[in-house]
């Protein structure tokens, strides 16, 4: 009878317990029916905004879905509720090991793990999982892979997994638990990292409270890979969609000093080929014992860093979002990286950088660009403990719009034709216009300005034809750049000398310098100074191949700043010439006592005419180049700069020759004399005496 009574009591107990638990479930289900957006199988918040009024800087929070712990914080920005923080997570130590036989032994309490996922302001702490991993899967971490890879990629879960991977890596480095990383460990570690690097997870990284989570992940993977042992010559260890790992055995006597990674890009159809090359000189410094090098490619981590640091405009976006991490042996601090088949627009250029793990930002100093041609970028980088990861950032090129190309092409054609015509006119009228020392020096300046600009334009056109084969024709490119540099500087220094002549004419009206002395000073300034500057620049920068750019035959900027050797003298001369134009304008304005409005208007017209004539002759149009050097400059400034300077030869012909009345008079006299000679010759040919001579023949 006792067993029956016991069984009956148990049955009543379970029925009452089931009824008591059924009510909350029904209530919760009914409550969920009242929600605006019911939860289904995928994670999303119940409302995308708060119910209250949106006031500036105000915030509110929403609870997460069923089976998720944490909350979602919204902040009012521009009268709209925007999600700023999310800590919703479905992962915990229990969920990681719930499919095992004895989950009770691996509860949160038994692990003493501080779980603070409910606090949306604090970073995620999941503690040390070494007991669970050591108990179930110490050899390969396989016991937690399924739970990780089947979880939703919410911001809270991403933070949880980052902290988990960080703790696993930390255990290896600090406590030496299973210190050697096997292939199986690396593969499963990569699978867990791959899950939170997927494209679907990228937007959610921005809402993690810890803004350094992406950087922590990068450092954790790098630290974990340091313990990996490579057995063969070249091995592919992890080959997931969003993380690839490859290693190679190296030594100072190895015939092969390179290995490559083929990285599939999530935002492109083709793969990027990354060639990792160790310089022979650096390889010889290694110990005789064979060592290893490991490369880890993250195709999406660049986009994640950009997403997390979006408010920070100083963090530029990597090309193709690719980041490459390296694990090199001690003593090896130099590496050559080649990124081939990269996908970028024609309006951007590549800039090799390293990720500084301590500063948590991109650093240009470790890398030096070797070449940057179309879809291939090659750079030489210094490898340190703080800089183990590298990428290529987008940097703005000078605006290359079709309109600018057409303006430059047409303008240079017109300019070259105008300069040739200007020189022909000067040759025709030279003997009639150089009657005084001042007029002689004035026309000497115009001739040399025309010659310098004509030569510079020709060398510019020659240099543009070398852009496609710069590496093969490096010496020719250096020569072309030198002559372009020299003649453009000559143009500016002759314009400076012309400005000095104007000042000399204003200040010393009754004193004149000897013609030979003025000519010597003119040629010393016009050609001597440019020659010294150009020669010193090429001597200083070319030994390290830093004289020219890697993508064009022009002065280098990124590495040696050789462009300063042109920009500083040119802008300084433009500034001096501007002061001269202002002095001429002030000197022209000589108000007379009792002058009429018509006389005042004549003065204004005369000033405007002088300024218009002197502006192209003294190179003031190059001042617009300052605006084009600034980031985000409107295209209109580039078009104005291209118009004014591409057509500078035409302006020199117009204002330097055609609008000069003395040259026009000399041309009329020359044409009249030629007509007179032709008429005299015609009359002579038709005279009777000449006719009789012809008959006598």
XYZ file of C-alpha atoms in Angstrom:
697
model
C 0.000 0.000 0.000
C 2.874 2.353 0.758
C 4.290 2.278 -2.782
C 0.888 3.127 -4.190
C 0.472 6.028 -1.800
C 3.948 7.245 -2.655
C 3.251 7.040 -6.361
C -0.034 8.906 -5.924
C 1.658 11.688 -3.969
C 4.311 12.045 -6.622
C 1.701 12.222 -9.349
C -0.196 14.967 -7.499
C 3.057 16.842 -6.932
C 4.053 16.811 -10.592
C 0.536 17.817 -11.728
C 0.482 20.785 -9.388
C 3.993 21.725 -10.385
C 3.132 21.513 -14.087
C 0.028 23.644 -13.573
C 1.961 26.213 -11.648
C 4.565 26.457 -14.423
C 1.994 26.483 -17.208
C 0.452 29.742 -16.064
C 3.534 31.890 -16.508
C 4.133 30.352 -19.917
C 0.600 31.119 -21.018
C 0.833 34.571 -19.563
C 4.126 35.243 -21.314
C 2.724 33.960 -24.573
C -0.314 36.207 -24.244
C 1.950 39.081 -23.336
C 4.068 38.487 -26.409
C 0.971 38.725 -28.616
C 0.598 42.308 -27.478
C 4.076 43.263 -28.682
C 4.438 45.379 -31.812
C 6.987 43.033 -33.407
C 6.806 39.445 -32.054
C 10.051 37.526 -31.760
C 10.642 34.722 -34.209
C 13.666 32.596 -34.985
C 16.047 35.438 -35.774
C 17.310 38.128 -33.450
C 15.928 41.675 -33.656
C 14.737 44.157 -31.071
C 11.040 44.602 -30.358
C 10.983 48.288 -31.300
C 13.487 50.282 -33.305
C 12.874 53.368 -31.201
C 11.615 54.502 -27.814
C 8.033 55.428 -27.022
C 8.818 58.775 -25.405
C 9.543 62.079 -27.159
C 12.953 62.366 -28.793
C 14.883 65.175 -27.126
C 18.489 66.071 -27.768
C 20.983 63.813 -25.918
C 18.188 61.846 -24.248
C 18.384 58.048 -24.159
C 16.204 55.063 -23.382
C 16.528 51.292 -23.298
C 14.568 48.310 -24.568
C 14.708 44.758 -23.306
C 16.069 42.014 -25.526
C 14.079 39.159 -26.995
C 13.226 35.929 -25.216
C 16.257 33.756 -24.495
C 18.510 36.821 -24.723
C 19.970 38.641 -21.745
C 20.915 42.301 -21.841
C 19.348 45.417 -23.286
C 19.384 47.820 -26.215
C 20.128 51.502 -25.635
C 18.821 54.210 -27.960
C 20.036 57.812 -28.059
C 18.197 60.767 -29.563
C 20.227 62.257 -32.396
C 18.856 64.852 -34.832
C 15.319 64.216 -33.563
C 15.569 60.497 -34.318
C 16.078 57.514 -32.036
C 19.273 55.703 -32.992
C 20.606 52.493 -31.524
C 23.947 53.116 -29.816
C 24.599 50.137 -27.510
C 23.420 46.541 -27.520
C 24.361 43.816 -25.034
C 21.831 41.137 -26.012
C 23.465 37.740 -25.702
C 22.237 34.164 -25.763
C 25.626 32.691 -24.892
C 26.891 31.714 -21.489
C 29.056 29.022 -19.981
C 25.926 26.857 -19.571
C 24.971 27.155 -23.241
C 28.497 26.275 -24.340
C 28.455 22.951 -22.498
C 24.727 22.175 -22.201
C 24.905 19.296 -24.682
C 27.418 17.472 -22.470
C 26.497 14.757 -19.974
C 27.023 16.721 -16.778
C 26.194 20.353 -17.361
C 25.509 20.952 -13.692
C 29.188 20.597 -12.934
C 29.928 23.422 -15.347
C 27.503 26.035 -14.165
C 28.342 29.684 -13.804
C 28.572 29.247 -10.045
C 31.061 26.394 -10.294
C 33.271 28.421 -12.623
C 33.058 31.575 -10.494
C 32.749 33.598 -13.730
C 31.550 37.201 -13.365
C 28.830 37.630 -15.986
C 28.033 41.315 -16.405
C 26.269 41.177 -19.746
C 23.226 42.919 -18.325
C 25.244 46.082 -17.765
C 25.274 47.757 -21.155
C 27.977 50.239 -20.146
C 30.563 47.760 -18.864
C 32.774 45.516 -21.019
C 31.922 41.818 -21.253
C 33.748 39.465 -18.826
C 33.279 35.745 -19.322
C 36.135 34.605 -17.158
C 38.363 31.556 -17.612
C 36.815 28.588 -19.475
C 39.885 26.433 -19.048
C 38.087 23.985 -16.685
C 35.332 23.255 -19.185
C 37.675 23.041 -22.155
C 40.183 20.919 -20.240
C 37.395 18.584 -19.141
C 35.705 18.101 -22.509
C 38.008 19.043 -25.405
C 41.543 19.986 -24.370
C 43.002 18.843 -27.692
C 40.894 20.738 -30.236
C 38.227 23.025 -28.583
C 35.645 21.171 -30.657
C 33.169 20.994 -27.775
C 32.379 24.736 -27.968
C 32.540 25.279 -31.736
C 28.974 24.208 -32.502
C 27.467 26.377 -29.755
C 29.452 29.371 -31.029
C 28.756 28.911 -34.737
C 25.006 28.354 -34.298
C 24.538 31.486 -32.177
C 23.060 34.713 -33.530
C 25.646 37.362 -34.389
C 24.224 39.984 -32.051
C 26.473 42.637 -30.553
C 26.332 40.901 -27.174
C 27.250 37.512 -28.644
C 30.094 39.055 -30.654
C 31.480 40.633 -27.462
C 31.119 37.304 -25.659
C 33.026 35.394 -28.377
C 35.759 38.040 -28.562
C 36.291 37.751 -24.820
C 36.221 33.962 -25.049
C 38.915 33.907 -27.753
C 40.902 36.473 -25.820
C 40.809 34.303 -22.690
C 41.844 31.171 -24.601
C 44.791 33.017 -26.071
C 45.624 34.594 -22.728
C 45.720 31.178 -21.054
C 48.308 29.996 -23.559
C 50.535 33.013 -23.043
C 50.189 33.467 -19.299
C 49.635 30.098 -17.717
C 51.051 27.797 -20.380
C 47.950 25.564 -20.407
C 48.312 23.303 -23.464
C 50.852 25.852 -24.679
C 51.459 24.208 -28.045
C 48.810 25.043 -30.620
C 48.012 22.134 -32.904
C 46.382 22.224 -36.325
C 43.056 21.149 -34.824
C 43.159 23.925 -32.238
C 44.032 26.538 -34.839
C 41.302 25.357 -37.210
C 38.576 25.454 -34.560
C 39.861 28.732 -33.151
C 39.651 30.112 -36.694
C 36.100 28.780 -37.119
C 34.939 30.650 -34.028
C 36.645 33.847 -35.185
C 35.193 33.350 -38.675
C 31.672 33.361 -37.234
C 31.928 36.901 -35.878
C 33.887 38.159 -38.906
C 31.075 37.255 -41.315
C 29.490 39.988 -43.403
C 26.208 39.687 -41.489
C 28.041 40.566 -38.274
C 29.809 43.709 -39.535
C 27.058 46.274 -38.701
C 26.610 44.856 -35.171
C 30.227 45.517 -34.164
C 29.400 49.226 -33.927
C 27.052 48.650 -30.954
C 29.474 46.777 -28.692
C 30.231 48.870 -25.565
C 33.927 47.994 -25.771
C 35.093 49.910 -28.872
C 38.421 48.076 -28.750
C 36.808 44.666 -29.272
C 37.890 44.424 -32.927
C 41.453 45.332 -32.014
C 41.335 42.797 -29.147
C 40.254 40.102 -31.586
C 43.144 40.924 -33.913
C 45.670 40.756 -31.074
C 44.151 37.532 -29.700
C 44.395 35.722 -33.038
C 47.966 36.954 -33.516
C 48.929 35.866 -29.999
C 47.287 32.454 -30.452
C 49.046 31.876 -33.792
C 52.442 32.468 -32.175
C 52.142 29.076 -30.464
C 51.355 27.256 -33.707
C 54.020 24.830 -34.910
C 54.503 24.500 -38.690
C 55.701 21.084 -39.834
C 56.006 21.250 -43.619
C 57.519 23.808 -45.995
C 54.237 25.573 -46.708
C 50.959 24.705 -45.036
C 47.437 26.089 -45.222
C 45.957 25.732 -41.746
C 42.743 27.780 -41.674
C 40.763 28.262 -44.872
C 37.468 29.878 -43.858
C 35.578 32.556 -45.775
C 36.593 35.369 -43.443
C 39.941 34.218 -42.061
C 42.784 32.345 -43.734
C 46.008 31.165 -42.146
C 49.101 29.851 -43.886
C 52.562 29.081 -42.585
C 55.965 28.255 -43.986
C 59.253 26.928 -42.652
C 62.168 29.308 -43.255
C 65.878 29.483 -42.518
C 68.869 31.529 -43.633
C 69.770 28.783 -46.121
C 66.266 28.322 -47.541
C 66.085 28.635 -51.329
C 62.510 29.885 -51.002
C 61.973 33.079 -49.038
C 58.325 33.682 -49.873
C 54.838 32.231 -49.608
C 51.433 33.526 -50.666
C 47.815 33.700 -49.563
C 44.857 33.734 -51.926
C 42.187 35.687 -50.071
C 38.549 35.673 -51.267
C 37.033 39.140 -50.926
C 33.501 39.302 -49.581
C 32.733 42.443 -51.610
C 34.296 41.266 -54.891
C 34.118 38.265 -57.196
C 37.874 37.713 -57.469
C 40.547 36.765 -54.954
C 43.318 39.041 -53.747
C 46.728 37.401 -53.933
C 49.037 38.392 -51.092
C 52.721 37.557 -51.542
C 54.761 37.552 -48.321
C 58.459 37.858 -49.049
C 61.360 37.957 -46.621
C 64.362 39.961 -47.885
C 67.513 37.898 -48.332
C 69.538 40.265 -46.155
C 67.074 39.846 -43.285
C 66.954 36.080 -43.826
C 70.736 35.789 -43.392
C 70.464 37.332 -39.923
C 68.342 34.425 -38.649
C 69.786 31.662 -36.523
C 70.941 28.513 -38.331
C 68.036 26.569 -36.865
C 64.978 26.494 -39.087
C 62.179 28.808 -38.048
C 58.702 29.639 -39.330
C 56.581 32.484 -40.652
C 52.786 32.615 -40.452
C 50.401 34.841 -42.377
C 46.794 35.476 -41.302
C 44.398 37.254 -43.682
C 41.211 38.974 -42.494
C 39.094 39.947 -45.554
C 36.454 41.807 -43.499
C 38.290 43.132 -40.458
C 39.085 46.409 -42.205
C 35.356 47.029 -42.664
C 34.757 46.152 -39.010
C 37.411 48.606 -37.808
C 35.862 51.254 -40.049
C 32.387 50.453 -38.707
C 33.478 50.660 -35.077
C 35.521 53.848 -35.503
C 33.171 55.548 -37.957
C 32.956 58.803 -35.922
C 36.764 59.015 -36.073
C 37.407 60.453 -39.533
C 41.171 59.969 -39.105
C 40.785 56.189 -39.423
C 40.883 55.598 -43.155
C 39.265 52.625 -44.847
C 41.525 49.802 -46.049
C 41.284 48.891 -49.725
C 39.144 45.720 -50.056
C 38.869 45.794 -46.211
C 41.785 43.333 -46.102
C 44.124 43.160 -43.104
C 47.152 40.878 -43.077
C 48.769 39.764 -39.813
C 52.185 38.175 -39.604
C 53.916 36.019 -37.013
C 57.652 36.104 -37.679
C 60.620 34.690 -35.749
C 62.606 36.869 -33.387
C 65.272 38.901 -35.109
C 63.278 39.209 -38.331
C 61.991 42.784 -38.475
C 61.636 43.411 -42.201
C 59.104 42.078 -44.690
C 58.041 42.768 -48.286
C 54.310 42.533 -49.040
C 52.730 42.463 -52.490
C 48.959 42.839 -52.822
C 47.867 41.794 -56.293
C 44.463 42.037 -57.956
C 43.146 44.561 -55.450
C 39.861 46.234 -56.242
C 39.895 50.033 -56.080
C 38.624 53.010 -58.007
C 40.881 54.946 -60.331
C 40.520 58.009 -58.117
C 42.386 56.402 -55.208
C 45.956 55.375 -54.589
C 47.364 52.869 -52.137
C 49.173 53.676 -48.907
C 50.846 50.846 -46.987
C 50.358 51.075 -43.224
C 50.751 49.014 -40.075
C 48.257 48.639 -37.230
C 49.841 49.864 -33.999
C 48.367 47.615 -31.321
C 49.234 49.958 -28.446
C 47.943 53.155 -30.039
C 45.103 51.253 -31.748
C 45.463 53.175 -34.985
C 47.053 52.951 -38.421
C 50.678 54.049 -38.604
C 52.387 55.091 -41.858
C 55.943 55.063 -40.511
C 56.600 51.277 -40.527
C 55.922 50.914 -44.275
C 57.528 52.318 -47.393
C 55.811 52.112 -50.757
C 57.846 50.321 -53.426
C 55.349 50.643 -56.221
C 51.667 51.286 -56.781
C 50.482 50.324 -60.259
C 46.825 49.765 -61.213
C 45.770 46.647 -59.242
C 49.127 45.854 -57.592
C 50.704 47.442 -54.530
C 54.109 46.456 -53.183
C 55.589 47.781 -49.969
C 58.406 47.142 -47.541
C 57.425 47.151 -43.865
C 59.126 46.927 -40.496
C 57.798 44.214 -38.214
C 57.754 44.833 -34.454
C 55.893 43.541 -31.417
C 53.569 46.523 -31.602
C 53.097 46.379 -35.391
C 52.235 42.869 -36.599
C 49.304 43.650 -38.901
C 49.377 45.507 -42.201
C 46.987 46.830 -44.798
C 46.603 49.268 -47.684
C 44.628 52.409 -47.005
C 42.823 54.431 -49.600
C 44.389 57.844 -50.070
C 42.915 60.442 -52.373
C 44.715 61.028 -55.622
C 44.559 64.364 -57.380
C 41.104 64.654 -58.891
C 41.049 62.851 -62.221
C 37.838 63.823 -63.841
C 37.195 63.570 -67.571
C 36.591 67.309 -67.648
C 40.066 67.937 -66.222
C 41.638 65.564 -68.731
C 40.006 67.340 -71.651
C 40.935 70.762 -70.278
C 44.555 69.701 -69.780
C 44.843 68.119 -73.231
C 43.243 71.022 -75.085
C 44.977 73.628 -72.928
C 48.454 72.156 -73.429
C 47.902 71.931 -77.188
C 46.790 75.555 -77.382
C 49.559 76.593 -74.984
C 52.332 74.935 -77.010
C 51.042 76.460 -80.253
C 50.741 79.889 -78.598
C 54.260 79.738 -77.164
C 55.762 78.792 -80.528
C 53.861 81.693 -82.139
C 55.028 84.024 -79.356
C 58.664 83.094 -79.982
C 58.227 83.610 -83.736
C 56.740 87.076 -83.159
C 59.588 88.008 -80.831
C 62.100 86.845 -83.434
C 60.401 88.960 -86.137
C 60.172 92.203 -84.130
C 63.257 91.797 -81.924
C 65.453 94.395 -83.643
C 62.681 97.015 -83.529
C 61.594 96.621 -79.871
C 64.877 96.153 -77.947
C 66.028 99.753 -78.263
C 66.639 100.363 -74.513
C 68.082 98.316 -71.673
C 64.705 97.972 -69.956
C 62.864 96.944 -73.133
C 65.653 94.504 -73.967
C 65.425 92.842 -70.545
C 61.633 92.865 -70.675
C 61.562 90.944 -73.946
C 64.392 88.718 -72.770
C 62.193 87.746 -69.800
C 59.198 87.048 -72.051
C 61.300 84.900 -74.397
C 62.805 82.864 -71.562
C 59.437 82.498 -69.820
C 58.026 81.166 -73.100
C 60.999 78.835 -73.631
C 60.812 77.487 -70.056
C 57.066 76.897 -70.178
C 57.267 75.327 -73.648
C 60.054 72.970 -72.518
C 58.208 72.099 -69.290
C 55.029 71.278 -71.230
C 56.949 69.060 -73.635
C 58.663 67.162 -70.798
C 55.315 66.866 -69.023
C 53.820 65.172 -72.086
C 56.847 62.866 -72.369
C 56.566 61.960 -68.693
C 52.867 61.087 -69.000
C 53.815 58.403 -71.554
C 56.088 56.734 -68.987
C 53.352 56.324 -66.346
C 52.411 52.835 -67.534
C 55.994 51.465 -67.350
C 57.608 53.416 -64.546
C 59.345 50.465 -62.903
C 60.854 49.213 -66.160
C 61.990 52.707 -67.213
C 62.988 54.076 -63.815
C 66.156 55.831 -65.016
C 64.294 57.472 -67.890
C 61.564 58.494 -65.470
C 64.172 60.123 -63.211
C 65.600 62.029 -66.187
C 62.162 63.191 -67.336
C 61.240 64.270 -63.798
C 64.514 66.181 -63.445
C 63.980 68.185 -66.664
C 60.319 68.815 -65.833
C 61.355 70.003 -62.372
C 64.136 72.179 -63.776
C 62.079 73.913 -66.486
C 59.058 74.515 -64.251
C 61.387 76.104 -61.694
C 63.005 78.136 -64.501
C 59.560 79.384 -65.445
C 58.954 80.666 -61.910
C 62.417 82.178 -61.443
C 62.178 84.062 -64.751
C 58.794 85.356 -63.638
C 60.468 86.430 -60.389
C 63.170 88.261 -62.334
C 60.512 90.032 -64.395
C 58.824 91.150 -61.157
C 62.178 92.450 -59.893
C 62.598 94.415 -63.139
C 59.206 96.039 -62.572
C 60.206 97.042 -59.034
C 63.547 98.311 -60.358
C 61.729 100.443 -62.957
C 59.458 101.944 -60.292
C 62.124 102.685 -57.675
C 65.068 103.698 -59.858
C 63.627 105.927 -62.553
C 66.787 107.938 -63.306
C 69.379 105.263 -62.637
C 70.036 102.436 -65.048
C 72.165 99.329 -64.661
C 74.415 98.146 -67.454
C 72.782 95.788 -69.905
C 75.453 93.084 -69.517
C 75.140 93.174 -65.731
C 71.338 92.872 -65.878
C 71.620 90.003 -68.363
C 74.050 88.117 -66.102
C 71.774 88.540 -63.080
C 68.773 87.430 -65.144
C 70.357 84.182 -66.358
C 71.825 83.445 -62.913
C 68.373 83.746 -61.331
C 66.420 82.227 -64.237
C 68.540 79.122 -64.825
C 71.195 79.001 -62.088
C 68.870 78.774 -59.073
C 66.596 76.109 -60.644
C 69.608 74.035 -61.643
C 70.987 74.067 -58.096
C 67.616 73.153 -56.528
C 66.871 70.367 -59.021
C 70.378 68.908 -58.815
C 70.481 68.906 -55.001
C 67.024 67.289 -54.850
C 67.924 64.405 -57.146
C 71.303 63.872 -55.447
C 69.739 63.685 -51.972
C 66.650 61.581 -52.743
C 67.544 59.294 -55.667
C 70.050 56.996 -53.875
C 67.051 55.607 -51.984
C 64.845 55.743 -55.095
C 62.778 58.457 -53.482
C 63.064 61.131 -56.168
C 60.060 60.117 -58.263
C 56.618 58.835 -57.443
C 55.770 55.174 -57.931
C 52.779 55.857 -60.158
C 53.930 58.890 -62.173
C 57.075 60.602 -63.438
C 56.946 63.487 -61.004
C 58.440 64.438 -57.654
C 57.832 62.049 -54.777
C 55.647 63.069 -51.851
C 54.806 60.064 -49.666
C 58.337 58.952 -48.778
C 60.880 61.775 -49.237
C 58.660 64.853 -49.674
C 60.765 65.811 -52.721
C 57.774 67.756 -54.009
C 58.658 70.469 -51.487
C 61.636 71.291 -53.738
C 59.131 72.585 -56.272
C 56.182 73.703 -54.148
C 58.092 75.900 -51.693
C 60.040 77.977 -54.301
C 56.986 78.228 -56.570
C 54.590 79.406 -53.857
C 57.198 81.784 -52.419
C 57.695 83.382 -55.849
C 53.928 83.643 -56.341
C 53.677 85.443 -52.984
C 56.484 87.894 -53.928
C 54.970 88.528 -57.346
C 51.591 89.199 -55.767
C 53.180 91.944 -53.678
C 54.719 93.386 -56.844
C 51.324 93.466 -58.569
C 49.850 95.278 -55.563
C 52.739 97.766 -55.692
C 52.068 98.410 -59.399
C 48.367 98.891 -58.696
C 49.132 101.414 -55.942
C 51.686 103.210 -58.109
C 49.226 103.399 -61.005
C 46.606 105.072 -58.821
C 47.734 108.708 -58.794
C 44.688 110.764 -57.907
C 44.681 114.316 -59.213
C 43.213 117.252 -57.345
C 39.781 117.963 -58.743
C 39.805 114.861 -60.978
C 36.531 113.978 -62.606
C 34.667 110.695 -62.473
C 35.807 109.877 -66.003
C 39.447 110.302 -64.933
C 38.853 108.085 -61.885
C 37.289 105.471 -64.150
C 40.291 105.672 -66.469
C 42.564 104.998 -63.491
C 40.488 101.950 -62.491
C 40.605 100.630 -66.056
C 44.370 101.167 -66.216
C 44.875 99.334 -62.894
C 42.668 96.438 -64.033
C 44.557 96.213 -67.310
C 47.928 96.132 -65.566
C 46.760 93.442 -63.135
C 45.289 91.358 -65.986
C 48.537 91.582 -67.951
C 50.815 90.827 -65.003
C 48.773 87.948 -63.551
C 49.748 85.295 -66.161
C 53.197 86.797 -66.799
C 54.071 86.622 -63.080
C 52.422 83.232 -62.498
C 49.780 84.367 -60.016
C 47.353 81.787 -61.437
C 49.432 79.093 -59.736
C 48.155 80.390 -56.420
C 44.939 78.433 -57.046
C 47.051 75.301 -56.615
C 46.978 75.797 -52.832
C 43.227 75.142 -52.790
C 43.621 71.944 -54.824
C 46.052 70.501 -52.262
C 43.403 70.535 -49.515
C 41.284 67.439 -48.866
C 37.688 67.655 -50.049
C 38.289 70.606 -52.369
C 35.389 71.141 -54.735
C 35.899 70.127 -58.350
C 35.326 73.737 -59.421
C 38.694 74.783 -57.941
C 40.446 72.025 -59.873
C 38.753 73.136 -63.101
C 39.709 76.799 -62.536
C 43.301 75.801 -61.762
C 43.483 73.604 -64.886
C 41.984 76.312 -67.117
C 44.287 79.083 -65.913
C 47.510 77.076 -66.038
C 46.893 74.818 -69.033
C 46.208 77.945 -71.100
C 49.083 79.957 -69.565
C 50.959 79.852 -72.883
C 47.982 81.429 -74.630
C 47.777 84.144 -71.960
C 51.501 84.889 -72.387
C 50.964 85.291 -76.145
C 47.905 87.495 -75.581
C 49.149 89.768 -72.787
C 52.878 89.597 -73.453
C 52.874 90.074 -77.233
C 49.560 90.825 -78.899
C 48.394 93.478 -76.388
C 51.776 95.262 -76.448
C 51.268 98.236 -78.792
C 55.010 98.466 -79.529
C 55.000 94.883 -80.807
C 51.870 95.593 -82.860
C 53.494 98.683 -84.378
C 56.662 96.731 -85.110
C 54.611 93.995 -86.776
C 52.777 96.585 -88.938
C 56.059 98.140 -89.968
C 57.500 94.714 -90.693
C 54.477 93.754 -92.763
C 54.541 97.153 -94.565
C 58.224 96.769 -95.371
C 57.619 93.269 -96.697
C 54.732 94.552 -98.828
C 56.929 97.407 -100.074
C 59.703 95.036 -101.020
C 57.305 92.712 -102.791
C 55.770 95.619 -104.744
C 59.217 96.922 -105.686
C 60.237 93.494 -106.847
C 57.016 93.196 -108.835
C 57.541 96.586 -110.493
C 61.119 95.732 -111.264
C 60.053 92.501 -112.901
C 57.538 94.357 -115.111
C 59.840 97.256 -116.190
C 60.866 97.534 -119.963
C 64.537 97.313 -119.120
C 63.996 94.053 -117.340
C 61.884 92.779 -120.245
C 64.662 93.565 -122.762
C 67.176 91.672 -120.628
C 64.901 88.655 -120.649
C 64.551 88.830 -124.467
C 68.292 89.234 -124.933
C 68.782 85.988 -123.026
